Short mmCIF file of C-alpha atoms in Angstrom, two decimals:
data_model
loop_
_atom_site.label_atom_id
_atom_site.label_comp_id
_atom_site.label_asym_id
_atom_site.label_seq_id
_atom_site.Cartn_x
_atom_site.Cartn_y
_atom_site.Cartn_z
CA MET A 1 -84.62 8.02 48.80
CA VAL A 2 -85.48 10.92 46.53
CA GLY A 3 -86.53 12.98 49.51
CA LEU A 4 -83.32 12.11 51.35
CA ALA A 5 -81.18 13.07 48.38
CA GLY A 6 -83.06 16.32 48.04
CA TRP A 7 -82.61 17.09 51.71
CA GLN A 8 -78.89 16.33 51.50
CA GLY A 9 -78.55 18.56 48.44
CA TRP A 10 -80.32 21.42 50.17
CA ALA A 11 -78.23 20.94 53.32
CA TRP A 12 -75.04 21.08 51.27
CA TRP A 13 -76.24 24.17 49.40
CA SER A 14 -77.16 25.92 52.61
CA TRP A 15 -73.73 25.14 54.04
CA ALA A 16 -71.85 26.06 50.84
CA THR A 17 -73.50 29.45 50.42
CA ALA A 18 -73.46 30.47 54.08
CA PRO A 19 -70.90 32.99 55.34
CA VAL A 20 -67.51 31.48 56.11
CA ALA A 21 -67.52 33.32 59.45
CA SER A 22 -70.59 34.13 61.52
CA ALA A 23 -70.53 37.67 62.91
CA SER A 24 -72.70 36.71 65.90
CA THR A 25 -70.51 33.72 66.71
CA LEU A 26 -67.39 35.84 66.57
CA GLU A 27 -68.93 38.45 68.86
CA ASP A 28 -69.94 35.82 71.41
CA ASP A 29 -66.65 33.93 71.39
CA ASP A 30 -63.91 35.85 73.18
CA GLU A 31 -61.34 33.35 71.94
CA ALA A 32 -62.35 33.66 68.28
CA ASP A 33 -59.81 34.84 65.78
CA THR A 34 -61.48 38.14 64.84
CA ALA A 35 -58.97 38.61 62.05
CA THR A 36 -60.99 36.11 60.01
CA ALA A 37 -63.89 38.58 59.97
CA GLU A 38 -61.85 41.50 58.73
CA THR A 39 -62.47 42.95 55.30
CA VAL A 40 -60.39 41.42 52.53
CA GLN A 41 -59.48 43.32 49.38
CA ILE A 42 -59.86 41.30 46.19
CA GLN A 43 -58.85 42.64 42.80
CA ILE A 44 -60.66 41.25 39.77
CA PRO A 45 -58.87 42.12 36.53
CA GLN A 46 -60.84 42.91 33.40
CA GLY A 47 -61.96 39.75 31.62
CA THR A 48 -61.51 37.35 34.57
CA PRO A 49 -63.81 34.31 34.05
CA GLY A 50 -66.46 33.67 36.69
CA GLN A 51 -64.93 30.27 37.54
CA GLN A 52 -61.57 31.88 38.28
CA ILE A 53 -63.27 34.44 40.52
CA GLY A 54 -64.81 31.55 42.48
CA HIS A 55 -61.44 29.87 42.95
CA ASP A 56 -59.88 33.17 44.08
CA LEU A 57 -62.66 33.85 46.57
CA GLU A 58 -62.39 30.34 48.01
CA ALA A 59 -58.60 30.64 48.32
CA ALA A 60 -59.03 33.98 50.13
CA GLY A 61 -61.39 32.37 52.66
CA LEU A 62 -64.39 34.43 51.52
CA ILE A 63 -66.62 31.59 50.28
CA ARG A 64 -66.86 27.94 51.26
CA SER A 65 -67.09 26.34 47.81
CA HIS A 66 -66.12 27.38 44.31
CA VAL A 67 -68.47 24.67 43.06
CA ALA A 68 -71.41 26.44 44.69
CA TRP A 69 -70.13 29.71 43.22
CA ASN A 70 -70.13 28.20 39.72
CA LEU A 71 -73.66 26.85 40.16
CA TRP A 72 -74.93 30.20 41.39
CA SER A 73 -73.15 32.01 38.52
CA ARG A 74 -74.73 29.73 35.92
CA TRP A 75 -78.16 30.29 37.42
CA GLN A 76 -77.70 34.07 37.35
CA ASN A 77 -76.40 33.93 33.78
CA PHE A 78 -79.44 31.86 32.80
CA ARG A 79 -81.61 34.63 34.24
CA GLN A 80 -79.64 37.10 32.08
CA GLN A 81 -78.31 39.01 35.05
CA ALA A 82 -75.34 41.34 34.53
CA GLY A 83 -71.93 39.70 34.58
CA TYR A 84 -69.20 40.17 37.13
CA GLN A 85 -67.52 43.57 37.07
CA ALA A 86 -63.78 44.15 37.19
CA GLY A 87 -62.39 46.21 40.04
CA THR A 88 -61.08 46.11 43.59
CA TYR A 89 -63.61 44.94 46.17
CA ALA A 90 -63.73 45.05 49.97
CA LEU A 91 -65.34 41.74 50.96
CA SER A 92 -65.93 40.03 54.29
CA PRO A 93 -66.17 36.35 55.28
CA THR A 94 -69.33 37.34 57.17
CA GLN A 95 -71.06 37.86 53.82
CA SER A 96 -72.95 35.02 52.18
CA LEU A 97 -71.97 33.73 48.76
CA GLN A 98 -74.99 35.46 47.24
CA GLU A 99 -74.15 38.78 48.91
CA ILE A 100 -70.61 38.65 47.56
CA ALA A 101 -71.88 37.71 44.09
CA PHE A 102 -74.38 40.58 44.03
CA GLN A 103 -71.68 43.02 45.14
CA ILE A 104 -69.33 41.98 42.35
CA ARG A 105 -72.09 41.84 39.74
CA GLY A 106 -73.21 45.30 40.80
CA GLY A 107 -69.71 46.75 40.53
CA ASP A 108 -69.76 47.97 44.14
CA VAL A 109 -66.00 48.51 44.14
CA LEU A 110 -63.75 49.84 46.87
CA GLN A 111 -63.66 53.64 46.72
CA THR A 112 -60.91 55.99 47.83
CA SER A 113 -61.46 59.67 48.55
CA PHE A 114 -59.11 62.60 48.90
CA THR A 115 -59.51 66.36 49.13
CA ILE A 116 -57.32 68.99 47.48
CA PRO A 117 -57.82 72.39 49.17
CA GLU A 118 -57.92 75.57 47.15
CA GLY A 119 -54.55 77.25 46.88
CA TRP A 120 -52.45 74.10 47.03
CA THR A 121 -49.42 73.64 44.80
CA ARG A 122 -48.34 70.49 42.98
CA GLU A 123 -45.72 69.94 45.68
CA LEU A 124 -48.30 70.04 48.48
CA MET A 125 -50.56 67.65 46.58
CA ALA A 126 -47.67 65.27 45.93
CA ALA A 127 -46.67 65.22 49.60
CA ALA A 128 -50.29 64.56 50.66
CA PHE A 129 -50.68 61.66 48.23
CA GLU A 130 -47.49 60.09 49.51
CA GLU A 131 -48.56 60.58 53.14
CA GLN A 132 -51.87 58.84 52.38
CA GLY A 133 -49.93 55.95 50.89
CA LEU A 134 -51.49 56.34 47.45
CA PHE A 135 -48.25 56.76 45.48
CA SER A 136 -44.93 58.56 45.77
CA ALA A 137 -44.64 62.32 45.67
CA GLN A 138 -42.03 62.07 42.94
CA ALA A 139 -44.35 60.02 40.72
CA PHE A 140 -47.06 62.69 40.92
CA LEU A 141 -44.61 65.52 40.24
CA GLU A 142 -43.33 63.66 37.19
CA VAL A 143 -46.76 63.09 35.62
CA THR A 144 -47.83 66.69 36.32
CA GLN A 145 -44.66 67.85 34.59
CA GLN A 146 -46.20 66.29 31.49
CA VAL A 147 -48.95 68.19 29.65
CA PRO A 148 -51.36 65.72 27.99
CA ARG A 149 -52.71 68.01 25.28
CA ASP A 150 -53.62 64.95 23.20
CA ARG A 151 -56.46 64.27 25.66
CA PHE A 152 -56.96 67.84 26.87
CA PRO A 153 -56.41 70.03 23.79
CA TRP A 154 -57.72 73.11 25.64
CA LEU A 155 -54.57 73.24 27.76
CA PRO A 156 -52.46 76.27 26.77
CA GLN A 157 -49.48 75.75 24.53
CA ASP A 158 -45.96 75.62 25.98
CA LEU A 159 -46.98 74.95 29.57
CA PRO A 160 -43.92 73.72 31.50
CA HIS A 161 -46.18 71.86 33.98
CA LEU A 162 -49.79 71.66 35.14
CA GLU A 163 -49.63 74.03 38.10
CA GLY A 164 -52.97 75.80 38.42
CA PHE A 165 -54.94 73.42 36.20
CA LEU A 166 -55.29 70.60 38.75
CA TYR A 167 -58.71 71.53 40.07
CA PRO A 168 -59.05 71.63 43.87
CA ASP A 169 -61.97 69.51 45.05
CA THR A 170 -62.96 66.34 46.88
CA TYR A 171 -62.59 63.26 44.71
CA VAL A 172 -63.99 59.74 45.10
CA LEU A 173 -62.80 57.08 42.70
CA PRO A 174 -62.29 53.32 42.45
CA ALA A 175 -59.17 52.08 44.21
CA GLU A 176 -57.68 50.64 41.01
CA ASN A 177 -57.77 54.10 39.40
CA ILE A 178 -55.53 55.55 42.12
CA THR A 179 -52.46 56.06 39.98
CA PRO A 180 -50.54 59.30 39.42
CA GLU A 181 -51.83 59.46 35.83
CA GLY A 182 -55.39 58.59 36.84
CA VAL A 183 -55.52 61.25 39.55
CA ARG A 184 -53.95 63.86 37.27
CA ASP A 185 -56.45 63.18 34.51
CA LEU A 186 -59.37 63.22 36.93
CA MET A 187 -58.33 66.65 38.20
CA LEU A 188 -57.95 67.96 34.66
CA GLU A 189 -61.37 66.57 33.78
CA ARG A 190 -62.86 68.39 36.77
CA PHE A 191 -61.19 71.65 35.64
CA GLU A 192 -62.61 71.08 32.17
CA ALA A 193 -66.11 70.53 33.58
CA VAL A 194 -66.18 73.27 36.24
CA ALA A 195 -63.65 76.00 35.44
CA LEU A 196 -63.21 75.99 31.67
CA PRO A 197 -66.86 76.93 30.91
CA VAL A 198 -66.42 80.10 33.02
CA HIS A 199 -63.70 81.28 30.67
CA GLN A 200 -65.50 80.12 27.54
CA GLN A 201 -68.77 81.85 28.44
CA GLU A 202 -67.30 85.13 29.66
CA ASN A 203 -66.02 87.83 27.34
CA SER A 204 -62.70 88.12 29.16
CA ASP A 205 -59.61 90.06 28.15
CA PHE A 206 -57.46 87.32 29.66
CA THR A 207 -56.17 84.27 27.87
CA LEU A 208 -56.82 80.98 29.65
CA ASP A 209 -53.33 80.75 31.14
CA ASP A 210 -53.27 84.43 32.19
CA TRP A 211 -56.70 84.06 33.80
CA VAL A 212 -55.67 81.00 35.80
CA THR A 213 -52.39 82.68 36.76
CA LEU A 214 -54.15 85.79 38.07
CA ALA A 215 -56.74 83.67 39.89
CA SER A 216 -53.98 81.63 41.53
CA ILE A 217 -52.43 84.81 42.95
CA VAL A 218 -55.84 85.99 44.17
CA GLU A 219 -56.37 82.57 45.77
CA ARG A 220 -53.09 82.81 47.67
CA GLU A 221 -53.66 86.44 48.72
CA ALA A 222 -57.33 86.33 49.72
CA VAL A 223 -58.34 84.73 53.00
CA ILE A 224 -61.92 85.94 53.44
CA PRO A 225 -64.33 85.50 50.51
CA GLU A 226 -65.39 89.16 50.41
CA GLU A 227 -61.88 90.29 49.50
CA ARG A 228 -61.35 88.12 46.42
CA SER A 229 -62.97 90.61 44.07
CA PRO A 230 -61.24 93.75 45.50
CA ILE A 231 -57.86 92.01 45.39
CA ALA A 232 -58.42 90.89 41.79
CA ALA A 233 -59.45 94.45 40.92
CA VAL A 234 -56.24 95.91 42.36
CA PHE A 235 -54.10 93.43 40.47
CA ASN A 236 -56.03 94.06 37.26
CA ARG A 237 -55.57 97.82 37.56
CA ARG A 238 -51.83 97.38 38.16
CA LEU A 239 -51.63 95.19 35.08
CA GLU A 240 -53.45 97.80 33.00
CA GLU A 241 -51.12 100.55 34.24
CA ALA A 242 -47.98 98.39 33.83
CA ILE A 243 -47.22 98.60 37.55
CA PRO A 244 -45.52 95.52 39.06
CA LEU A 245 -48.03 93.46 41.02
CA GLY A 246 -45.82 93.29 44.10
CA ALA A 247 -47.51 90.06 45.24
CA ASP A 248 -45.76 88.27 48.09
CA PRO A 249 -47.11 84.79 47.15
CA THR A 250 -45.32 84.95 43.80
CA VAL A 251 -42.02 85.63 45.56
CA GLU A 252 -42.68 82.79 47.98
CA TYR A 253 -43.44 80.44 45.09
CA GLY A 254 -40.29 81.39 43.23
CA LEU A 255 -38.11 80.88 46.31
CA GLY A 256 -39.96 77.86 47.67
CA VAL A 257 -40.67 79.52 51.04
CA THR A 258 -43.75 80.41 53.07
CA GLN A 259 -43.82 83.57 55.13
CA THR A 260 -45.54 83.88 58.51
CA PRO A 261 -46.37 86.87 60.76
CA ASP A 262 -43.25 86.05 62.77
CA GLN A 263 -41.10 85.47 59.70
CA PRO A 264 -42.25 87.72 56.86
CA LEU A 265 -40.35 87.99 53.61
CA THR A 266 -37.07 89.80 54.05
CA LEU A 267 -35.92 92.67 51.86
CA ALA A 268 -33.22 90.38 50.47
CA GLN A 269 -35.83 87.82 49.44
CA VAL A 270 -38.05 90.46 47.85
CA ASN A 271 -35.03 91.71 45.87
CA THR A 272 -33.93 88.22 44.78
CA PRO A 273 -34.27 87.89 40.99
CA SER A 274 -36.74 85.23 39.88
CA PRO A 275 -39.18 84.87 36.98
CA TYR A 276 -41.88 84.77 39.67
CA ASN A 277 -40.77 87.92 41.50
CA THR A 278 -43.58 90.37 40.75
CA TYR A 279 -41.83 93.12 42.70
CA ILE A 280 -39.08 93.13 40.06
CA ASN A 281 -40.90 91.89 36.96
CA PRO A 282 -43.96 93.68 35.57
CA GLY A 283 -46.95 91.66 34.44
CA LEU A 284 -47.96 88.17 35.48
CA PRO A 285 -45.51 85.41 36.43
CA PRO A 286 -44.80 82.75 33.79
CA THR A 287 -47.24 80.19 35.25
CA PRO A 288 -49.91 79.91 37.92
CA ILE A 289 -48.54 79.54 41.44
CA ALA A 290 -51.29 77.30 42.88
CA SER A 291 -54.66 75.75 42.07
CA PRO A 292 -57.38 78.39 42.34
CA GLY A 293 -60.91 77.48 43.33
CA LEU A 294 -64.03 78.53 41.48
CA ALA A 295 -64.59 81.66 43.61
CA SER A 296 -61.14 83.06 42.79
CA LEU A 297 -61.53 82.12 39.13
CA GLU A 298 -64.86 83.94 38.95
CA ALA A 299 -63.45 86.98 40.76
CA SER A 300 -60.58 87.16 38.26
CA ILE A 301 -62.40 86.64 34.97
CA ALA A 302 -63.55 90.29 34.66
CA PRO A 303 -62.41 92.29 37.72
CA PRO A 304 -64.42 95.47 38.40
CA PRO A 305 -62.89 98.97 38.26
CA THR A 306 -61.28 100.14 41.48
CA GLU A 307 -59.82 103.27 43.01
CA PHE A 308 -57.26 101.26 44.94
CA LEU A 309 -53.70 100.48 43.83
CA TYR A 310 -52.33 98.88 47.00
CA PHE A 311 -53.23 96.52 49.81
CA VAL A 312 -51.38 95.02 52.75
CA ALA A 313 -52.23 92.04 54.94
CA ARG A 314 -53.15 92.54 58.57
CA TYR A 315 -52.29 88.87 59.26
CA ASP A 316 -55.78 88.27 60.63
CA GLY A 317 -57.13 87.32 57.21
CA THR A 318 -58.08 90.85 56.16
CA HIS A 319 -56.26 93.55 54.19
CA VAL A 320 -56.00 97.33 54.23
CA PHE A 321 -56.62 98.81 50.77
CA SER A 322 -55.00 102.13 49.83
CA ARG A 323 -55.25 104.62 46.96
CA THR A 324 -51.76 106.12 47.16
CA LEU A 325 -48.28 104.96 48.07
CA ALA A 326 -48.29 107.27 51.10
CA GLU A 327 -51.51 105.68 52.39
CA HIS A 328 -50.05 102.24 51.75
CA GLU A 329 -46.83 102.94 53.62
CA ALA A 330 -48.77 104.37 56.55
CA ALA A 331 -50.92 101.21 56.68
CA GLN A 332 -47.80 99.04 56.63
CA ALA A 333 -46.34 101.02 59.53
CA ARG A 334 -49.51 100.64 61.61
CA ILE A 335 -49.56 96.90 61.05
CA ARG A 336 -45.87 96.53 61.98
CA ASP A 337 -46.43 98.57 65.14
CA ALA A 338 -49.39 96.37 66.09
CA ILE A 339 -47.33 93.20 65.61
CA ASP A 340 -44.43 94.61 67.65
CA ALA A 341 -46.81 95.66 70.42
CA ALA A 342 -48.32 92.18 70.54
CA ASN A 343 -44.88 90.63 70.91
#
């Protein structure tokens, strides 16, 4: 009798802890409902008791028995194993009870990744987040209009928004942290870890906001890496000599347009008054115009001396650098002629 009871108990335990759905059975059965083997997302809030987790997993069709879950949990607690971790998990009914328990105890949560390219604006980021279904573009624009200096006291005073300080990179984070505020803070933390030390360790003549602003213009102007430093040097010399920067990307940013080889900025656009129009206004624009990457930040921290005062884009990613206005105008004419000939 004792042996029979023991066998029955082991049989029940084997059944109760086995996967709800067998992957091999599903593969062999053409009529099987394969949807039952799909990954299920389960969110476990902070402080959820282990017994409640068992009930939730059973209700979601991920384990056979919450009673078996409770027994297994007590045994693991007796062995002083780590408790269950809060988070969002991707679980499958093809996993055994023990596999699911180890995943949740280990905090192996569902991760989401996204990449912000160098030179993107807040508006481009917002549109990408909405397209990925993470949150609305408007929600991201609203939180990046706020400047959380209470948590990031290094942020410059009187910033109207966070343009330029949202560090471009690839990010991987738990799914439950994908909120506009969470993403914003993560990007600011990355700027603090990667970019801020460059400014703190370098004896630069630029304030933090001026440095990031200059680097953002360099980022939008430079296409090939070798030209970041020469472009920064030209802009720095023009700043020192109080010559307007004449940077097309600042005009584009102020007007909310993007020029192309077929549709360059018009004379009317270049002459349109705007705080960001660096053809009209000397000095730097009031804020950065995009998020610069580390290479542009490093090129802009202490630009080298240069003999050049001008450059013009060839529209193949490179620029022609000139010493005088006459050289510059001649280079512009050659580029226009080449474009017309190609058309």
